[in-house]
Amino acid sequence: MGSSPSKATHPSQPEPYQQEKRSYAAQELSRSVADLHLSTPLSADGALSFTNVDAWEDVVAQSPKLQLARTILNHSNIRETLTSRSARIADSHVFNTELDFKTGPITNQKSSGRCWLFATTNVLRYNIMKKLNLSDFQLSQAYLFFWDKLNKSNYYLELSIQHADLPIDDRLIYHLSDDLISDGGQWDMVVNLLETYGVVPQPVYPESLHSSLSSPVNTLLKTKLREHALILRDLSASLRANTALSEEAVLGALRSKKEELLKEVYIVISATLGVPPRAEENFTWDYYDKEGKSGSWTGTPREFYKAFAYDKYSPTDSFSLINDPRNAYGKLYTVDKLGNIWGGRPVLYVNTEIENLKQAVVKQIKAGQPVFFGCDVGQFSDRNAGVMDTGLFEYEATFDIQFGLTKADRLRTNESSMTHAMVISGVHLDAHGRPVRYKVENSWGADPGDKGYFVMSDAWFEQFVYQVVIPRALAPKELVKVYDAGEKLVLPPWDPMGSLA
């Protein structure tokens, strides 16, 4: 955090990366270049003409399949109509390797972008429910959401102070003021929250309307925070014009003004979400266990976290493996200016081959540990059926097209990035121990999929899973060494690896 952006170096590209470069897109480019020597455009000036349309109509006229597609698809939903029957059959909700304990209920983030907090609390409740013999339980996602939102507001204003000398239209300033207090987050950001504020059961700090419907509050807060940033920029210029003031005095005055401005943010958040318990403030939680026996616990949020939320594998001792074929494998990456708690743990990723992410999942499931992961959930997926499969829709066969983008290409062209975090709680292995499909616990309620659970094919995992969190005790030793070395390459703030699930 606070490091200046730099371009990641590539001392040696991994073989999978080289293979991806020899993709369909590259082959198509070669063919196109060759064809340019043999043909001339129908439109010499580059504008579309009816000559182009006539040529394309000739193609359709010679294809009964494309004519049938026109007949059917102008009044049908293409996703429903072109769903592959064979894919739906293959993607059964049956798994031969699952966690030995099932949690519940299925959670619902509703109209908010809190998937990372739901995924985290769904991982943590596994240990809590086992230790306390509970039949159903939820941690308060709203509690973590409150402290995250307040800290992100502070983080943005600190960055505004830090870069007050940059022009208002500088790319960094523009980027920072875009989605400045996103509902989303990353693993290291939630670790910051857990270690600082702990956790509480949901009855202690329940959902409010606007924890489940965050857009109206976000809109209000963004308007005020952008105004606050301009106030701090103007104050910075005024203070620095006084040469008698030291840099320490200037920074102190700016932070004093920032705290005054943050009072408005706190008032809005506490009114719409509720006032949460303090990290060191005692609360009492009464509950029933599986047998209907009542229990009661009194302590602080941090004490509850330390006592129940993990057993062998602490969130602090877990880190992110990513698969980013654009960049060198076996390296540690961070994203400049990305975080939530100022001065907290930075967002760090160890980039590695996709097979290492798969094996990390299998190893954790066999060890009885649910898996936090980040992916691009909207790609080739059916929300209602709860299926994620690259072969789910018959687009290529229907339209005579071919998808040529590789995983690296999608990242380079803004086609894909991490958009959603969920939990893997099972895997189906073939006779050789290789993953075939994965059981995914989502946070969209119990209606989608198989009572809230999704199935993810191995092919989809390869293309659209970007992150798997693993305890260091279960991670490959060579990747732990990369993480511990701390020699990180800094990606710019707008890099797709900076997207918040």
Short mmCIF file of C-alpha atoms in Angstrom, two decimals:
data_model
loop_
_atom_site.label_atom_id
_atom_site.label_comp_id
_atom_site.label_asym_id
_atom_site.label_seq_id
_atom_site.Cartn_x
_atom_site.Cartn_y
_atom_site.Cartn_z
CA MET A 1 0.00 0.00 0.00
CA GLY A 2 1.22 3.43 -0.87
CA SER A 3 3.86 2.03 -3.22
CA SER A 4 4.32 3.76 -6.54
CA PRO A 5 2.94 1.83 -9.50
CA SER A 6 5.36 -0.08 -11.62
CA LYS A 7 5.10 -2.44 -14.52
CA ALA A 8 5.46 -6.08 -13.57
CA THR A 9 8.56 -7.69 -15.02
CA HIS A 10 8.53 -11.07 -16.74
CA PRO A 11 11.87 -12.81 -16.26
CA SER A 12 10.57 -16.00 -17.81
CA GLN A 13 7.12 -16.72 -19.13
CA PRO A 14 5.62 -20.06 -18.03
CA GLU A 15 4.93 -22.69 -20.66
CA PRO A 16 1.12 -22.41 -20.27
CA TYR A 17 1.43 -18.74 -21.16
CA GLN A 18 3.39 -19.56 -24.31
CA GLN A 19 0.78 -22.14 -25.25
CA GLU A 20 -2.02 -19.62 -24.80
CA LYS A 21 -0.28 -17.23 -27.18
CA ARG A 22 -0.62 -19.85 -29.89
CA SER A 23 -4.37 -19.49 -29.59
CA TYR A 24 -7.20 -19.54 -32.06
CA ALA A 25 -7.09 -15.72 -32.06
CA ALA A 26 -3.43 -15.70 -33.13
CA GLN A 27 -4.12 -18.26 -35.84
CA GLU A 28 -7.08 -16.24 -37.05
CA LEU A 29 -4.89 -13.13 -37.19
CA SER A 30 -2.35 -14.98 -39.33
CA ARG A 31 -5.06 -16.11 -41.71
CA SER A 32 -6.49 -12.61 -41.89
CA VAL A 33 -3.11 -11.10 -42.73
CA ALA A 34 -2.62 -13.69 -45.46
CA ASP A 35 -6.09 -13.03 -46.86
CA LEU A 36 -5.37 -9.31 -47.12
CA HIS A 37 -3.04 -10.04 -50.01
CA LEU A 38 -5.86 -11.79 -51.89
CA SER A 39 -8.89 -9.57 -51.37
CA THR A 40 -9.94 -5.96 -51.17
CA PRO A 41 -12.63 -4.51 -48.89
CA LEU A 42 -16.14 -3.99 -50.21
CA SER A 43 -16.11 -0.57 -48.58
CA ALA A 44 -12.99 1.36 -49.54
CA ASP A 45 -13.55 4.19 -47.02
CA GLY A 46 -14.24 1.91 -44.04
CA ALA A 47 -17.92 2.86 -43.67
CA LEU A 48 -20.55 0.12 -43.69
CA SER A 49 -22.46 -0.17 -46.93
CA PHE A 50 -25.38 -2.22 -48.23
CA THR A 51 -22.84 -4.11 -50.30
CA ASN A 52 -21.53 -5.51 -47.04
CA VAL A 53 -25.03 -6.44 -45.90
CA ASP A 54 -25.79 -8.11 -49.23
CA ALA A 55 -22.64 -10.22 -48.96
CA TRP A 56 -23.54 -11.32 -45.44
CA GLU A 57 -27.11 -12.10 -46.49
CA ASP A 58 -25.72 -14.37 -49.21
CA VAL A 59 -23.91 -16.36 -46.50
CA VAL A 60 -27.12 -16.82 -44.52
CA ALA A 61 -29.09 -17.74 -47.65
CA GLN A 62 -26.73 -20.65 -48.27
CA SER A 63 -27.03 -21.99 -44.72
CA PRO A 64 -30.27 -23.73 -43.66
CA LYS A 65 -28.95 -23.81 -40.08
CA LEU A 66 -28.56 -20.02 -39.91
CA GLN A 67 -32.00 -19.57 -41.46
CA LEU A 68 -33.47 -21.87 -38.80
CA ALA A 69 -31.68 -19.86 -36.12
CA ARG A 70 -33.42 -16.73 -37.42
CA THR A 71 -36.79 -18.45 -37.31
CA ILE A 72 -36.39 -19.59 -33.72
CA LEU A 73 -34.26 -17.01 -31.96
CA ASN A 74 -36.09 -13.80 -32.84
CA HIS A 75 -38.81 -14.80 -30.36
CA SER A 76 -36.82 -16.99 -27.94
CA ASN A 77 -34.34 -16.35 -25.15
CA ILE A 78 -31.02 -17.48 -26.64
CA ARG A 79 -29.66 -18.69 -23.30
CA GLU A 80 -32.67 -20.88 -22.60
CA THR A 81 -33.03 -22.11 -26.18
CA LEU A 82 -29.37 -22.90 -26.71
CA THR A 83 -28.68 -24.57 -23.37
CA SER A 84 -26.78 -27.80 -24.00
CA ARG A 85 -28.67 -30.89 -22.88
CA SER A 86 -25.45 -32.91 -22.61
CA ALA A 87 -23.84 -30.26 -20.39
CA ARG A 88 -26.84 -30.20 -18.06
CA ILE A 89 -26.70 -34.00 -17.78
CA ALA A 90 -22.96 -34.00 -17.10
CA ASP A 91 -23.23 -31.25 -14.48
CA SER A 92 -25.12 -33.28 -11.90
CA HIS A 93 -25.19 -32.14 -8.29
CA VAL A 94 -23.42 -35.30 -7.10
CA PHE A 95 -19.94 -35.24 -5.52
CA ASN A 96 -17.82 -38.07 -4.17
CA THR A 97 -15.59 -35.91 -1.96
CA GLU A 98 -17.32 -33.45 0.38
CA LEU A 99 -16.83 -31.78 3.73
CA ASP A 100 -17.88 -33.98 6.64
CA PHE A 101 -20.18 -31.31 8.08
CA LYS A 102 -22.91 -29.35 6.33
CA THR A 103 -23.64 -25.79 7.39
CA GLY A 104 -26.85 -23.86 7.00
CA PRO A 105 -28.89 -21.99 6.15
CA ILE A 106 -27.96 -20.91 2.63
CA THR A 107 -27.21 -17.20 2.90
CA ASN A 108 -28.50 -14.35 0.75
CA GLN A 109 -26.58 -11.15 0.09
CA LYS A 110 -29.66 -9.76 -1.71
CA SER A 111 -29.13 -6.44 -3.53
CA SER A 112 -25.58 -5.83 -2.35
CA GLY A 113 -22.05 -6.62 -3.49
CA ARG A 114 -20.99 -8.29 -0.24
CA CYS A 115 -20.20 -11.73 -1.69
CA TRP A 116 -16.66 -11.71 -0.27
CA LEU A 117 -18.01 -11.11 3.24
CA PHE A 118 -20.61 -13.84 2.81
CA ALA A 119 -18.01 -16.25 1.44
CA THR A 120 -15.73 -15.48 4.40
CA THR A 121 -18.42 -15.85 7.05
CA ASN A 122 -19.64 -19.05 5.36
CA VAL A 123 -16.12 -20.45 5.72
CA LEU A 124 -15.79 -19.32 9.34
CA ARG A 125 -19.19 -20.62 10.48
CA TYR A 126 -18.12 -24.16 9.61
CA ASN A 127 -15.93 -24.28 12.72
CA ILE A 128 -18.36 -22.31 14.85
CA MET A 129 -21.25 -24.66 14.14
CA LYS A 130 -19.13 -27.76 14.80
CA LYS A 131 -17.76 -26.40 18.07
CA LEU A 132 -21.15 -25.29 19.40
CA ASN A 133 -23.18 -28.17 17.91
CA LEU A 134 -25.51 -25.88 15.98
CA SER A 135 -28.04 -26.87 13.31
CA ASP A 136 -28.07 -23.47 11.64
CA PHE A 137 -26.08 -20.28 12.17
CA GLN A 138 -24.94 -17.10 10.47
CA LEU A 139 -22.29 -14.62 11.42
CA SER A 140 -23.26 -10.99 10.95
CA GLN A 141 -22.16 -9.97 7.47
CA ALA A 142 -23.54 -6.49 8.18
CA TYR A 143 -21.11 -6.07 11.09
CA LEU A 144 -18.09 -6.52 8.83
CA PHE A 145 -19.82 -4.46 6.12
CA PHE A 146 -20.20 -1.49 8.49
CA TRP A 147 -16.53 -1.40 9.45
CA ASP A 148 -15.41 -2.01 5.89
CA LYS A 149 -17.50 0.84 4.53
CA LEU A 150 -16.24 3.26 7.17
CA ASN A 151 -12.63 2.23 6.65
CA LYS A 152 -12.85 2.43 2.86
CA SER A 153 -14.12 6.00 3.24
CA ASN A 154 -11.09 6.82 5.38
CA TYR A 155 -8.79 4.99 2.91
CA TYR A 156 -10.07 7.05 -0.01
CA LEU A 157 -9.63 10.34 1.83
CA GLU A 158 -6.11 9.35 2.94
CA LEU A 159 -5.24 8.66 -0.71
CA SER A 160 -6.78 12.03 -1.60
CA ILE A 161 -4.43 13.69 0.90
CA GLN A 162 -1.45 11.66 -0.30
CA HIS A 163 -1.99 12.62 -3.94
CA ALA A 164 -3.42 16.12 -3.53
CA ASP A 165 -0.61 17.49 -5.69
CA LEU A 166 -1.69 15.53 -8.77
CA PRO A 167 -3.97 17.19 -11.36
CA ILE A 168 -7.65 16.49 -10.85
CA ASP A 169 -7.80 14.78 -14.26
CA ASP A 170 -4.79 12.55 -13.58
CA ARG A 171 -5.58 8.92 -14.39
CA LEU A 172 -4.90 7.83 -10.80
CA ILE A 173 -7.19 10.47 -9.28
CA TYR A 174 -9.93 9.63 -11.77
CA HIS A 175 -9.59 5.91 -11.03
CA LEU A 176 -9.67 6.36 -7.27
CA SER A 177 -12.81 8.50 -7.42
CA ASP A 178 -14.69 6.05 -9.64
CA ASP A 179 -15.88 3.20 -7.40
CA LEU A 180 -14.29 4.56 -4.26
CA ILE A 181 -16.23 2.57 -1.65
CA SER A 182 -17.18 -0.59 -3.51
CA ASP A 183 -19.17 -3.22 -1.63
CA GLY A 184 -16.62 -5.77 -2.86
CA GLY A 185 -13.30 -6.76 -1.41
CA GLN A 186 -10.42 -9.21 -1.33
CA TRP A 187 -9.19 -11.87 1.07
CA ASP A 188 -6.48 -9.76 2.70
CA MET A 189 -8.98 -6.97 3.20
CA VAL A 190 -11.33 -9.24 5.13
CA VAL A 191 -8.41 -10.48 7.24
CA ASN A 192 -7.82 -6.83 8.18
CA LEU A 193 -11.42 -6.59 9.35
CA LEU A 194 -11.37 -9.88 11.26
CA GLU A 195 -8.17 -9.08 13.13
CA THR A 196 -9.26 -5.53 13.96
CA TYR A 197 -12.96 -5.94 14.72
CA GLY A 198 -13.61 -9.66 15.20
CA VAL A 199 -17.04 -11.12 14.38
CA VAL A 200 -20.46 -11.38 15.98
CA PRO A 201 -23.44 -13.72 15.46
CA GLN A 202 -26.10 -12.28 13.18
CA PRO A 203 -28.70 -11.84 15.97
CA VAL A 204 -26.28 -9.49 17.75
CA TYR A 205 -26.05 -7.18 14.72
CA PRO A 206 -28.82 -8.18 12.26
CA GLU A 207 -29.37 -7.10 8.69
CA SER A 208 -30.89 -3.69 8.00
CA LEU A 209 -32.72 -2.67 4.84
CA HIS A 210 -29.62 -0.96 3.48
CA SER A 211 -27.12 -3.67 4.33
CA SER A 212 -29.17 -5.78 1.91
CA LEU A 213 -29.89 -2.87 -0.45
CA SER A 214 -26.65 -0.93 -0.54
CA SER A 215 -26.99 1.18 -3.69
CA PRO A 216 -28.90 4.16 -2.20
CA VAL A 217 -26.41 4.55 0.65
CA ASN A 218 -23.42 4.08 -1.66
CA THR A 219 -24.72 6.80 -3.97
CA LEU A 220 -25.09 9.23 -1.10
CA LEU A 221 -21.69 8.40 0.39
CA LYS A 222 -19.86 8.68 -2.93
CA THR A 223 -21.31 12.13 -3.51
CA LYS A 224 -20.16 13.32 -0.09
CA LEU A 225 -16.73 11.66 -0.28
CA ARG A 226 -15.94 13.21 -3.67
CA GLU A 227 -16.88 16.55 -2.17
CA HIS A 228 -14.66 15.79 0.85
CA ALA A 229 -11.75 14.92 -1.45
CA LEU A 230 -12.01 18.29 -3.20
CA ILE A 231 -12.12 20.10 0.16
CA LEU A 232 -8.94 18.31 1.22
CA ARG A 233 -7.22 19.07 -2.10
CA ASP A 234 -8.03 22.78 -1.77
CA LEU A 235 -6.91 22.82 1.86
CA SER A 236 -3.68 21.05 0.93
CA ALA A 237 -2.88 23.66 -1.71
CA SER A 238 -3.63 26.47 0.72
CA LEU A 239 -1.52 24.99 3.53
CA ARG A 240 1.44 24.22 1.28
CA ALA A 241 1.40 27.77 -0.03
CA ASN A 242 2.48 28.77 3.49
CA THR A 243 6.19 27.98 3.44
CA ALA A 244 6.42 28.44 7.21
CA LEU A 245 4.47 25.22 7.80
CA SER A 246 6.34 21.93 8.06
CA GLU A 247 5.16 18.86 6.17
CA GLU A 248 4.22 17.30 9.51
CA ALA A 249 2.06 20.31 10.38
CA VAL A 250 0.38 20.23 6.98
CA LEU A 251 -0.39 16.53 7.25
CA GLY A 252 -1.74 16.99 10.78
CA ALA A 253 -4.06 19.77 9.67
CA LEU A 254 -5.30 17.74 6.69
CA ARG A 255 -6.01 14.68 8.83
CA SER A 256 -7.82 16.80 11.39
CA LYS A 257 -10.06 18.15 8.63
CA LYS A 258 -10.50 14.61 7.26
CA GLU A 259 -11.76 13.38 10.64
CA GLU A 260 -14.24 16.24 10.74
CA LEU A 261 -15.52 15.26 7.29
CA LEU A 262 -15.69 11.55 8.16
CA LYS A 263 -18.18 12.40 10.89
CA GLU A 264 -20.75 12.89 8.13
CA VAL A 265 -19.95 9.47 6.70
CA TYR A 266 -20.29 7.83 10.12
CA ILE A 267 -23.65 9.52 10.72
CA VAL A 268 -25.01 8.19 7.41
CA ILE A 269 -23.66 4.65 7.88
CA SER A 270 -24.74 4.30 11.50
CA ALA A 271 -28.22 5.60 10.70
CA THR A 272 -28.74 3.20 7.79
CA LEU A 273 -26.93 0.11 9.07
CA GLY A 274 -27.18 0.57 12.84
CA VAL A 275 -24.51 1.17 15.47
CA PRO A 276 -22.38 -2.00 15.78
CA PRO A 277 -20.70 -3.34 18.92
CA ARG A 278 -17.13 -2.15 19.47
CA ALA A 279 -14.36 -4.70 19.00
CA GLU A 280 -13.60 -4.68 22.76
CA GLU A 281 -17.18 -4.28 23.94
CA ASN A 282 -18.95 -7.20 25.59
CA PHE A 283 -22.13 -8.62 24.07
CA THR A 284 -24.29 -11.55 25.15
CA TRP A 285 -25.56 -14.10 22.64
CA ASP A 286 -28.24 -16.65 23.57
CA TYR A 287 -28.83 -19.64 21.30
CA TYR A 288 -30.17 -23.21 20.94
CA ASP A 289 -27.98 -26.12 19.83
CA LYS A 290 -29.03 -29.09 17.65
CA GLU A 291 -30.68 -30.86 20.57
CA GLY A 292 -32.70 -27.80 21.51
CA LYS A 293 -30.54 -27.08 24.55
CA SER A 294 -30.14 -23.38 25.29
CA GLY A 295 -26.74 -21.78 25.61
CA SER A 296 -25.33 -18.34 26.29
CA TRP A 297 -21.99 -16.68 25.57
CA THR A 298 -20.66 -13.32 26.72
CA GLY A 299 -17.54 -11.62 25.44
CA THR A 300 -16.19 -9.21 22.84
CA PRO A 301 -16.31 -9.57 19.03
CA ARG A 302 -12.58 -10.19 18.93
CA GLU A 303 -12.84 -12.82 21.68
CA PHE A 304 -15.65 -14.57 19.80
CA TYR A 305 -13.52 -14.62 16.64
CA LYS A 306 -10.50 -16.05 18.44
CA ALA A 307 -12.54 -18.61 20.38
CA PHE A 308 -14.74 -20.06 17.66
CA ALA A 309 -14.09 -18.85 14.10
CA TYR A 310 -11.16 -21.11 13.27
CA ASP A 311 -9.41 -24.21 14.51
CA LYS A 312 -6.20 -25.35 12.82
CA TYR A 313 -6.24 -22.86 9.95
CA SER A 314 -6.30 -19.20 10.90
CA PRO A 315 -7.41 -16.65 8.27
CA THR A 316 -4.23 -14.72 9.08
CA ASP A 317 -2.14 -17.71 8.05
CA SER A 318 -3.97 -18.15 4.74
CA PHE A 319 -3.09 -16.46 1.46
CA SER A 320 -4.28 -16.16 -2.12
CA LEU A 321 -3.15 -18.24 -5.06
CA ILE A 322 -4.12 -16.72 -8.40
CA ASN A 323 -4.00 -17.87 -11.99
CA ASP A 324 -3.16 -14.88 -14.19
CA PRO A 325 -1.60 -16.12 -17.46
CA ARG A 326 -0.58 -12.57 -18.45
CA ASN A 327 2.11 -12.52 -15.80
CA ALA A 328 4.98 -14.76 -14.74
CA TYR A 329 4.18 -17.70 -12.50
CA GLY A 330 6.03 -18.28 -9.23
CA LYS A 331 5.93 -14.56 -8.41
CA LEU A 332 4.23 -12.45 -5.74
CA TYR A 333 1.96 -9.61 -6.89
CA THR A 334 0.12 -6.73 -5.30
CA VAL A 335 -2.10 -3.98 -6.68
CA ASP A 336 -1.16 -0.39 -5.99
CA LYS A 337 -3.55 1.69 -3.84
CA LEU A 338 -5.82 -1.28 -3.11
CA GLY A 339 -7.01 -1.80 0.45
CA ASN A 340 -9.55 -0.93 3.11
CA ILE A 341 -7.83 -0.35 6.47
CA TRP A 342 -5.14 2.30 6.17
CA GLY A 343 -1.79 0.82 7.16
CA GLY A 344 -3.26 -2.70 7.23
CA ARG A 345 -2.28 -5.94 5.56
CA PRO A 346 -1.70 -5.42 1.81
CA VAL A 347 -3.49 -7.41 -0.87
CA LEU A 348 -1.03 -10.10 -2.02
CA TYR A 349 -1.30 -12.85 -4.63
CA VAL A 350 1.02 -15.71 -5.52
CA ASN A 351 0.59 -16.33 -9.24
CA THR A 352 0.78 -19.98 -10.27
CA GLU A 353 -0.46 -22.57 -12.76
CA ILE A 354 -4.15 -23.47 -12.74
CA GLU A 355 -3.34 -27.05 -11.72
CA ASN A 356 -1.97 -25.75 -8.42
CA LEU A 357 -5.28 -24.00 -7.73
CA LYS A 358 -7.17 -27.22 -8.46
CA GLN A 359 -4.94 -29.26 -6.18
CA ALA A 360 -5.27 -26.61 -3.47
CA VAL A 361 -9.04 -27.11 -3.57
CA VAL A 362 -8.84 -30.91 -3.46
CA LYS A 363 -6.33 -30.89 -0.62
CA GLN A 364 -8.43 -28.53 1.48
CA ILE A 365 -11.66 -30.46 0.96
CA LYS A 366 -9.92 -33.68 1.97
CA ALA A 367 -8.57 -31.87 5.04
CA GLY A 368 -12.11 -30.78 6.00
CA GLN A 369 -11.57 -27.12 5.09
CA PRO A 370 -14.10 -25.12 2.99
CA VAL A 371 -12.46 -23.06 0.24
CA PHE A 372 -12.86 -19.33 -0.44
CA PHE A 373 -12.42 -18.61 -4.16
CA GLY A 374 -12.88 -15.75 -6.64
CA CYS A 375 -14.22 -16.09 -10.18
CA ASP A 376 -16.12 -14.43 -13.03
CA VAL A 377 -19.53 -15.87 -12.22
CA GLY A 378 -21.46 -14.35 -15.13
CA GLN A 379 -19.56 -16.24 -17.83
CA PHE A 380 -21.28 -19.31 -19.33
CA SER A 381 -23.46 -19.83 -16.28
CA ASP A 382 -27.13 -20.39 -15.55
CA ARG A 383 -28.22 -18.77 -12.29
CA ASN A 384 -31.52 -20.63 -12.00
CA ALA A 385 -30.04 -24.05 -12.70
CA GLY A 386 -26.93 -23.28 -10.66
CA VAL A 387 -24.56 -24.44 -13.42
CA MET A 388 -21.21 -23.00 -14.50
CA ASP A 389 -19.84 -24.77 -17.59
CA THR A 390 -17.98 -23.51 -20.67
CA GLY A 391 -20.06 -25.90 -22.77
CA LEU A 392 -23.38 -24.79 -21.34
CA PHE A 393 -24.59 -22.83 -24.38
CA GLU A 394 -24.45 -23.96 -28.03
CA TYR A 395 -23.49 -20.54 -29.40
CA GLU A 396 -20.65 -21.67 -31.65
CA ALA A 397 -22.60 -24.43 -33.41
CA THR A 398 -25.69 -22.25 -33.80
CA PHE A 399 -24.09 -19.11 -35.24
CA ASP A 400 -21.06 -20.66 -37.00
CA ILE A 401 -18.71 -18.67 -34.77
CA GLN A 402 -15.76 -19.65 -32.65
CA PHE A 403 -14.68 -18.12 -29.35
CA GLY A 404 -10.97 -17.44 -29.63
CA LEU A 405 -10.12 -15.44 -26.50
CA THR A 406 -7.77 -17.13 -24.05
CA LYS A 407 -7.89 -16.47 -20.32
CA ALA A 408 -5.05 -13.99 -20.71
CA ASP A 409 -6.83 -12.30 -23.64
CA ARG A 410 -9.97 -11.85 -21.55
CA LEU A 411 -8.01 -10.12 -18.81
CA ARG A 412 -6.23 -7.86 -21.32
CA THR A 413 -9.41 -6.77 -23.09
CA ASN A 414 -11.73 -6.20 -20.09
CA GLU A 415 -13.75 -9.25 -21.07
CA SER A 416 -13.26 -10.92 -17.69
CA SER A 417 -12.07 -10.39 -14.14
CA MET A 418 -12.94 -11.49 -10.61
CA THR A 419 -16.56 -10.51 -10.06
CA HIS A 420 -17.76 -12.87 -7.34
CA ALA A 421 -16.52 -14.84 -4.33
CA MET A 422 -18.07 -18.12 -3.19
CA VAL A 423 -17.16 -21.26 -1.24
CA ILE A 424 -16.23 -24.71 -2.57
CA SER A 425 -17.48 -27.43 -0.23
CA GLY A 426 -17.07 -30.53 -2.38
CA VAL A 427 -15.47 -31.97 -5.51
CA HIS A 428 -16.18 -34.94 -7.76
CA LEU A 429 -12.98 -36.81 -8.64
CA ASP A 430 -12.48 -39.30 -11.46
CA ALA A 431 -10.77 -42.70 -11.08
CA HIS A 432 -7.37 -41.00 -11.31
CA GLY A 433 -8.14 -38.43 -8.60
CA ARG A 434 -8.61 -35.55 -11.04
CA PRO A 435 -11.42 -33.02 -10.49
CA VAL A 436 -14.43 -33.34 -12.76
CA ARG A 437 -16.76 -30.83 -11.11
CA TYR A 438 -17.01 -28.80 -7.91
CA LYS A 439 -19.77 -28.17 -5.37
CA VAL A 440 -20.17 -24.44 -4.77
CA GLU A 441 -21.99 -22.73 -1.91
CA ASN A 442 -23.30 -19.42 -3.18
CA SER A 443 -24.88 -16.49 -1.32
CA TRP A 444 -27.89 -15.83 -3.54
CA GLY A 445 -30.48 -17.57 -1.38
CA ALA A 446 -31.95 -21.06 -1.58
CA ASP A 447 -33.92 -20.69 -4.83
CA PRO A 448 -31.12 -20.83 -7.45
CA GLY A 449 -29.37 -24.10 -8.21
CA ASP A 450 -29.78 -27.11 -5.94
CA LYS A 451 -31.22 -25.36 -2.87
CA GLY A 452 -28.59 -22.61 -3.19
CA TYR A 453 -25.68 -24.84 -4.22
CA PHE A 454 -24.10 -24.55 -7.67
CA VAL A 455 -22.06 -27.00 -9.73
CA MET A 456 -18.92 -25.85 -11.55
CA SER A 457 -17.26 -27.92 -14.29
CA ASP A 458 -13.51 -28.40 -14.32
CA ALA A 459 -13.29 -26.69 -17.72
CA TRP A 460 -15.07 -23.63 -16.29
CA PHE A 461 -12.69 -23.63 -13.31
CA GLU A 462 -9.74 -23.47 -15.72
CA GLN A 463 -11.09 -20.50 -17.63
CA PHE A 464 -12.93 -18.38 -15.07
CA VAL A 465 -11.54 -19.12 -11.59
CA TYR A 466 -8.83 -16.62 -10.74
CA GLN A 467 -8.25 -17.04 -7.01
CA VAL A 468 -8.17 -19.76 -4.37
CA VAL A 469 -7.32 -19.01 -0.73
CA ILE A 470 -5.26 -21.68 1.01
CA PRO A 471 -3.83 -22.07 4.54
CA ARG A 472 -0.05 -22.00 4.41
CA ALA A 473 0.05 -25.41 6.16
CA LEU A 474 -1.69 -26.95 3.12
CA ALA A 475 0.00 -24.92 0.39
CA PRO A 476 2.91 -26.18 -1.76
CA LYS A 477 6.17 -25.30 0.00
CA GLU A 478 7.63 -23.55 -3.02
CA LEU A 479 4.62 -21.19 -3.16
CA VAL A 480 4.81 -20.50 0.57
CA LYS A 481 8.45 -19.48 0.01
CA VAL A 482 7.36 -17.05 -2.69
CA TYR A 483 4.78 -15.56 -0.35
CA ASP A 484 7.16 -15.33 2.61
CA ALA A 485 9.94 -13.72 0.54
CA GLY A 486 7.75 -10.66 0.15
CA GLU A 487 9.39 -9.60 -3.11
CA LYS A 488 6.24 -8.32 -4.73
CA LEU A 489 5.68 -6.94 -8.20
CA VAL A 490 3.29 -3.98 -8.18
CA LEU A 491 0.42 -3.92 -10.66
CA PRO A 492 -1.21 -0.54 -11.41
CA PRO A 493 -4.43 0.37 -9.57
CA TRP A 494 -6.58 -0.24 -12.66
CA ASP A 495 -5.23 -3.73 -13.33
CA PRO A 496 -7.99 -6.40 -13.52
CA MET A 497 -6.39 -8.19 -10.56
CA GLY A 498 -7.52 -5.16 -8.58
CA SER A 499 -11.17 -5.93 -9.19
CA LEU A 500 -13.13 -6.55 -6.01
CA ALA A 501 -15.26 -9.68 -5.71
#
